[in-house]
């Protein structure tokens, strides 16, 4: 049982959704610290289309005024910023992908033991890596005109006890939302009251945010079409279109019907956050709150429909993804 020290802030404007950018969807997971720039750019473009009113008919001015490679300077046309289109209230949380996992697994940060020099060094190295990715995600969103701010759980004072969230100050997140910004959080290395330190996954962060900020829906953007009954690379893997969560937290597959309702999960050897099994477990807890969760492949027409919130009610037959809902 988690013993959390966290407030339940009230927001000026209701939170439309929380979006999880899976690490494997925005990075090249088998290529150390390499961003999948095409996917990240497409995700940012889709978020702008869905979340900023009028963006489909006019170009939204960018907000990344940093010097980029190949540029001799920075040029800003002030006239473009006389008035900005209003954005829906939403939060982005991203995984680490090929950033952070290597550093954490090599040093054992997720197992704790800060008194060991290799763990302390790995803690620093992990935070450097995930913070680097966070900056690039924020820049990609800002280039598309989304007023994004990077917020690190460690720097915001989040901590764990036995790997469960023990303290999570949401005041900075709430103030950013109320000020019209889009908070961008990420999986992070944090201090743990029992074992010294651990890795706080983006999936756990999303569950905590959903519990306290109550979005209309949550979208997990991944590198595959959704949840399968076995690893999607295996022959005859079946996409699970809808999962129902019961009052006791257990879940079952509604569509398509499976003979034994058995689902086989795996996680990569270097993944210190639990992989798809953790994702479904956290999604089930969110769904139990009455918040629909959609797991869908990033940068596709199916992700646009999920991000738009158009999947309430019956799931269309032509939509590829997984909806996780409370059975009531």
Coordinates of C-alpha atoms in Angstrom, one line a residue:
X1 CA 0.0 0.0 0.0
X2 CA 1.4 3.4 -1.0
X3 CA 1.7 6.1 1.7
X4 CA 1.7 9.2 -0.4
X5 CA 2.3 12.8 0.7
X6 CA 0.6 14.6 -2.2
X7 CA -2.0 17.3 -2.5
X8 CA -5.0 17.1 -4.7
X9 CA -4.8 20.5 -6.5
X10 CA -7.9 22.0 -8.2
X11 CA -7.2 23.2 -11.7
X12 CA -8.7 26.4 -13.2
X13 CA -9.5 24.6 -16.4
X14 CA -10.3 20.9 -16.5
X15 CA -7.5 18.6 -17.7
X16 CA -8.4 17.2 -21.2
X17 CA -5.9 14.4 -21.3
X18 CA -2.5 13.0 -20.3
X19 CA -0.3 11.7 -23.1
X20 CA 2.4 9.2 -22.6
X21 CA 5.1 9.2 -25.3
X22 CA 6.6 5.7 -25.1
X23 CA 10.4 5.7 -25.2
X24 CA 10.4 3.1 -28.0
X25 CA 8.2 5.3 -30.1
X26 CA 10.3 8.5 -29.9
X27 CA 13.8 7.0 -29.8
X28 CA 15.7 4.3 -31.6
X29 CA 15.7 1.8 -28.8
X30 CA 18.5 -0.3 -30.1
X31 CA 20.7 2.7 -30.8
X32 CA 22.1 4.3 -27.7
X33 CA 20.8 7.8 -27.1
X34 CA 19.4 8.3 -30.5
X35 CA 16.1 10.1 -31.1
X36 CA 13.6 8.9 -33.8
X37 CA 13.3 12.5 -35.1
X38 CA 10.7 11.7 -37.7
X39 CA 8.4 10.0 -35.2
X40 CA 8.9 12.8 -32.6
X41 CA 8.2 15.5 -35.1
X42 CA 5.0 13.7 -36.3
X43 CA 3.8 13.2 -32.7
X44 CA 4.4 17.0 -32.1
X45 CA 2.5 17.9 -35.2
X46 CA -0.5 15.6 -34.3
X47 CA -0.6 17.1 -30.8
X48 CA -0.7 20.6 -32.3
X49 CA -3.5 19.6 -34.7
X50 CA -5.6 18.1 -31.9
X51 CA -4.9 20.5 -29.0
X52 CA -4.6 23.9 -30.5
X53 CA -7.8 25.5 -31.9
X54 CA -7.4 26.8 -35.5
X55 CA -4.0 25.1 -36.0
X56 CA -5.4 23.1 -39.0
X57 CA -6.1 26.3 -41.0
X58 CA -3.0 28.4 -40.0
X59 CA 0.6 27.8 -39.0
X60 CA 1.2 28.1 -35.3
X61 CA 4.4 30.1 -34.5
X62 CA 7.2 28.1 -33.0
X63 CA 8.6 28.7 -29.5
X64 CA 12.0 27.1 -29.7
X65 CA 14.3 30.1 -30.2
X66 CA 17.5 28.1 -29.7
X67 CA 20.2 28.1 -32.3
X68 CA 20.1 24.9 -34.3
X69 CA 22.7 23.0 -36.2
X70 CA 23.5 24.7 -39.5
X71 CA 22.1 28.0 -38.4
X72 CA 24.3 31.1 -38.2
X73 CA 22.0 32.9 -35.8
X74 CA 18.5 33.3 -34.5
X75 CA 15.7 35.3 -36.2
X76 CA 12.4 36.0 -34.5
X77 CA 9.5 37.8 -36.2
X78 CA 7.8 39.5 -33.3
X79 CA 4.7 40.2 -35.4
X80 CA 3.8 36.5 -35.3
X81 CA 3.3 36.6 -31.6
X82 CA 0.7 39.3 -31.2
X83 CA -1.9 36.7 -30.4
X84 CA -1.5 33.0 -29.7
X85 CA -4.2 30.4 -30.2
X86 CA -5.5 28.7 -27.0
X87 CA -4.3 25.2 -26.3
X88 CA -6.3 22.5 -24.5
X89 CA -5.1 21.7 -21.1
X90 CA -3.0 18.5 -21.2
X91 CA 0.2 16.9 -19.9
X92 CA 2.9 15.0 -21.7
X93 CA 4.9 12.3 -20.0
X94 CA 7.6 10.5 -21.9
X95 CA 9.6 7.3 -21.4
X96 CA 13.4 7.0 -21.7
X97 CA 13.8 4.6 -24.6
X98 CA 17.5 4.4 -25.5
X99 CA 18.2 7.2 -23.0
X100 CA 18.7 6.4 -19.3
X101 CA 17.9 2.6 -19.3
X102 CA 21.5 1.7 -20.2
X103 CA 23.0 3.9 -17.5
X104 CA 20.5 2.7 -14.9
X105 CA 20.9 -1.0 -15.7
X106 CA 24.7 -0.9 -15.8
X107 CA 24.9 0.8 -12.4
X108 CA 21.9 -0.9 -10.7
X109 CA 20.2 2.4 -9.8
X110 CA 16.8 0.7 -9.8
X111 CA 18.0 -1.6 -7.1
X112 CA 19.2 1.2 -4.8
X113 CA 22.4 1.4 -2.7
X114 CA 23.5 5.0 -3.0
X115 CA 26.4 4.3 -0.7
X116 CA 28.1 2.4 -3.5
X117 CA 30.1 4.7 -5.8
X118 CA 28.9 3.0 -9.0
X119 CA 25.3 3.5 -8.0
X120 CA 25.9 7.2 -7.2
X121 CA 27.7 7.7 -10.4
X122 CA 25.0 5.8 -12.3
X123 CA 22.3 8.0 -10.7
X124 CA 24.0 11.1 -12.0
X125 CA 24.6 9.5 -15.5
X126 CA 21.0 8.4 -15.7
X127 CA 19.6 11.8 -14.8
X128 CA 21.9 13.5 -17.4
X129 CA 20.7 11.1 -20.1
X130 CA 16.9 11.4 -19.4
X131 CA 17.2 15.2 -18.9
X132 CA 18.8 15.4 -22.3
X133 CA 15.9 13.6 -23.9
X134 CA 13.4 15.7 -22.0
X135 CA 14.9 18.9 -23.5
X136 CA 14.7 17.5 -27.0
X137 CA 11.1 16.5 -26.5
X138 CA 10.2 19.9 -25.2
X139 CA 12.0 21.6 -28.1
X140 CA 10.1 19.4 -30.6
X141 CA 6.8 20.3 -29.1
X142 CA 7.8 24.0 -28.8
X143 CA 8.8 24.1 -32.5
X144 CA 5.2 23.2 -33.4
X145 CA 3.9 26.0 -31.2
X146 CA 3.0 24.1 -28.1
X147 CA 4.0 26.1 -25.0
X148 CA 5.9 23.2 -23.3
X149 CA 7.9 23.3 -20.1
X150 CA 10.2 20.4 -19.0
X151 CA 9.5 19.3 -15.4
X152 CA 11.8 16.7 -13.8
X153 CA 10.2 14.6 -11.0
X154 CA 13.4 14.6 -9.1
X155 CA 13.7 18.4 -9.2
X156 CA 10.0 18.8 -8.3
X157 CA 10.7 16.8 -5.1
X158 CA 9.1 13.5 -6.1
X159 CA 10.4 10.5 -4.1
X160 CA 9.5 6.9 -3.4
X161 CA 9.4 4.4 -0.6
X162 CA 10.0 0.8 -1.6
X163 CA 9.6 1.9 -5.3
X164 CA 6.0 3.3 -4.6
X165 CA 5.5 7.0 -4.8
X166 CA 5.9 8.5 -1.3
X167 CA 6.0 12.2 -2.0
X168 CA 4.9 14.0 -5.2
X169 CA 4.4 17.8 -5.1
X170 CA 2.0 18.6 -7.9
X171 CA 1.8 22.3 -7.3
X172 CA 4.4 23.1 -10.0
X173 CA 2.5 21.0 -12.5
X174 CA -0.8 22.6 -11.5
X175 CA 0.6 26.1 -11.7
X176 CA 2.1 25.4 -15.1
X177 CA -1.3 24.2 -16.4
X178 CA -3.2 27.1 -14.9
X179 CA -0.7 29.5 -16.6
X180 CA -1.4 28.0 -20.0
X181 CA 1.7 25.8 -20.3
X182 CA 2.0 22.1 -21.1
X183 CA 4.1 20.3 -18.5
X184 CA 6.4 17.7 -19.9
X185 CA 7.5 15.1 -17.3
X186 CA 9.6 12.0 -17.8
X187 CA 10.7 8.8 -16.2
X188 CA 13.5 9.7 -13.8
X189 CA 16.0 8.5 -11.2
X190 CA 14.7 9.6 -7.7
X191 CA 15.5 9.1 -4.1
X192 CA 13.9 6.2 -2.2
X193 CA 13.3 6.3 1.5
X194 CA 14.1 2.6 2.0
X195 CA 16.7 1.6 -0.6
X196 CA 18.3 5.0 -1.3
X197 CA 17.3 5.4 -4.9
X198 CA 15.3 3.9 -7.7
X199 CA 13.8 4.5 -11.2
X200 CA 10.4 6.1 -11.3
X201 CA 8.8 5.1 -14.6
X202 CA 6.7 7.3 -16.7
X203 CA 3.8 4.9 -16.5
X204 CA 3.7 5.2 -12.7
X205 CA 4.0 9.0 -13.0
X206 CA 0.9 9.0 -15.3
X207 CA -1.1 6.9 -12.9
X208 CA -0.3 9.3 -10.1
X209 CA -1.2 12.4 -12.2
X210 CA -4.4 10.8 -13.3
X211 CA -5.5 10.0 -9.7
X212 CA -5.0 13.6 -8.6
X213 CA -5.7 15.7 -11.7
X214 CA -8.5 13.6 -13.2
X215 CA -8.1 14.0 -17.0
X216 CA -11.0 13.1 -19.3
X217 CA -8.8 10.3 -20.9
X218 CA -5.2 9.0 -21.1
X219 CA -3.4 8.0 -24.3
X220 CA -0.3 5.8 -24.4
X221 CA 1.6 6.3 -27.7
X222 CA 3.8 3.2 -28.4
X223 CA 5.9 1.7 -31.1
X224 CA 3.2 -1.1 -31.8
X225 CA -0.5 -1.0 -32.5
X226 CA -1.5 -1.7 -28.9
X227 CA -1.6 -4.6 -26.5
X228 CA -1.2 -8.1 -27.9
X229 CA -1.9 -11.5 -26.4
X230 CA 1.8 -12.3 -26.8
X231 CA 4.9 -10.3 -28.1
X232 CA 3.8 -8.8 -31.4
X233 CA 6.8 -10.2 -33.1
X234 CA 5.6 -13.8 -32.5
X235 CA 3.5 -15.6 -35.2
X236 CA -0.3 -15.3 -34.7
X237 CA -0.1 -12.5 -32.2
X238 CA -3.6 -11.0 -31.6
X239 CA -4.3 -7.3 -31.0
X240 CA -6.5 -6.9 -28.0
X241 CA -9.0 -4.2 -29.0
X242 CA -10.8 -3.7 -25.6
X243 CA -9.9 -4.7 -22.0
X244 CA -12.4 -4.4 -19.1
X245 CA -11.2 -3.6 -15.6
X246 CA -13.3 -4.9 -12.7
X247 CA -13.8 -3.3 -9.2
X248 CA -11.2 -5.5 -7.6
X249 CA -8.6 -4.3 -10.2
X250 CA -8.5 -7.5 -12.2
X251 CA -9.0 -7.3 -15.9
X252 CA -10.2 -9.4 -18.8
X253 CA -10.2 -9.1 -22.6
X254 CA -13.5 -8.1 -24.1
X255 CA -12.5 -7.9 -27.8
X256 CA -11.6 -10.2 -29.4
X257 CA -12.7 -13.1 -27.2
X258 CA -9.8 -15.3 -26.2
X259 CA -10.2 -19.0 -25.3
X260 CA -8.2 -18.8 -22.0
X261 CA -7.9 -15.0 -21.6
X262 CA -4.2 -15.6 -21.3
X263 CA -1.8 -12.8 -22.1
X264 CA 2.0 -13.3 -22.2
X265 CA 4.2 -10.3 -21.4
X266 CA 7.9 -9.7 -21.8
X267 CA 10.3 -6.8 -21.1
X268 CA 13.7 -6.1 -22.6
X269 CA 16.7 -7.1 -20.5
X270 CA 17.8 -3.4 -20.2
X271 CA 14.3 -2.1 -19.4
X272 CA 14.4 -1.2 -15.7
X273 CA 10.7 0.0 -15.6
X274 CA 8.8 -3.3 -16.3
X275 CA 7.8 -3.0 -19.9
X276 CA 4.2 -3.7 -21.2
X277 CA 3.2 -5.5 -18.0
X278 CA 3.7 -2.4 -15.9
X279 CA 1.9 -0.3 -18.6
X280 CA -1.2 -2.5 -18.4
X281 CA -1.2 -2.6 -14.6
X282 CA -0.9 1.2 -14.3
X283 CA -3.5 1.6 -17.1
X284 CA -5.9 -0.7 -15.2
X285 CA -5.6 1.4 -12.1
X286 CA -6.4 4.5 -14.1
X287 CA -9.4 2.9 -15.8
X288 CA -10.7 1.9 -12.4
X289 CA -11.1 5.6 -11.7
X290 CA -13.5 5.9 -14.6
X291 CA -10.9 7.3 -17.0
X292 CA -10.6 5.6 -20.4
X293 CA -7.1 4.6 -21.4
X294 CA -6.0 4.1 -25.1
X295 CA -2.8 2.4 -26.1
X296 CA -2.0 3.0 -29.7
X297 CA 0.9 3.3 -32.2
X298 CA 2.4 6.8 -32.4
X299 CA 2.3 8.9 -35.5
X300 CA -0.6 7.1 -37.2
X301 CA -4.2 8.0 -38.1
X302 CA -5.2 5.8 -35.2
X303 CA -3.3 7.9 -32.7
X304 CA -4.9 11.0 -34.0
X305 CA -8.4 9.5 -33.2
X306 CA -7.3 8.5 -29.7
X307 CA -5.7 11.9 -29.0
X308 CA -8.9 13.7 -30.2
X309 CA -11.0 11.9 -27.7
X310 CA -13.2 10.5 -30.4
X311 CA -13.3 6.9 -29.1
X312 CA -15.9 7.3 -26.3
X313 CA -18.7 4.7 -26.6
X314 CA -18.2 1.8 -29.0
X315 CA -14.7 1.3 -30.4
X316 CA -14.8 1.5 -34.2
X317 CA -13.9 -1.7 -36.0
X318 CA -11.4 0.1 -38.2
X319 CA -9.5 1.6 -35.3
X320 CA -6.3 -0.2 -34.4
X321 CA -5.4 0.1 -30.7
X322 CA -6.3 -1.1 -27.3
X323 CA -9.0 0.6 -25.1
X324 CA -8.9 -0.1 -21.4
X325 CA -12.0 0.8 -19.5
X326 CA -13.8 0.3 -16.2
X327 CA -16.4 -2.4 -16.4
X328 CA -18.7 -0.6 -13.9

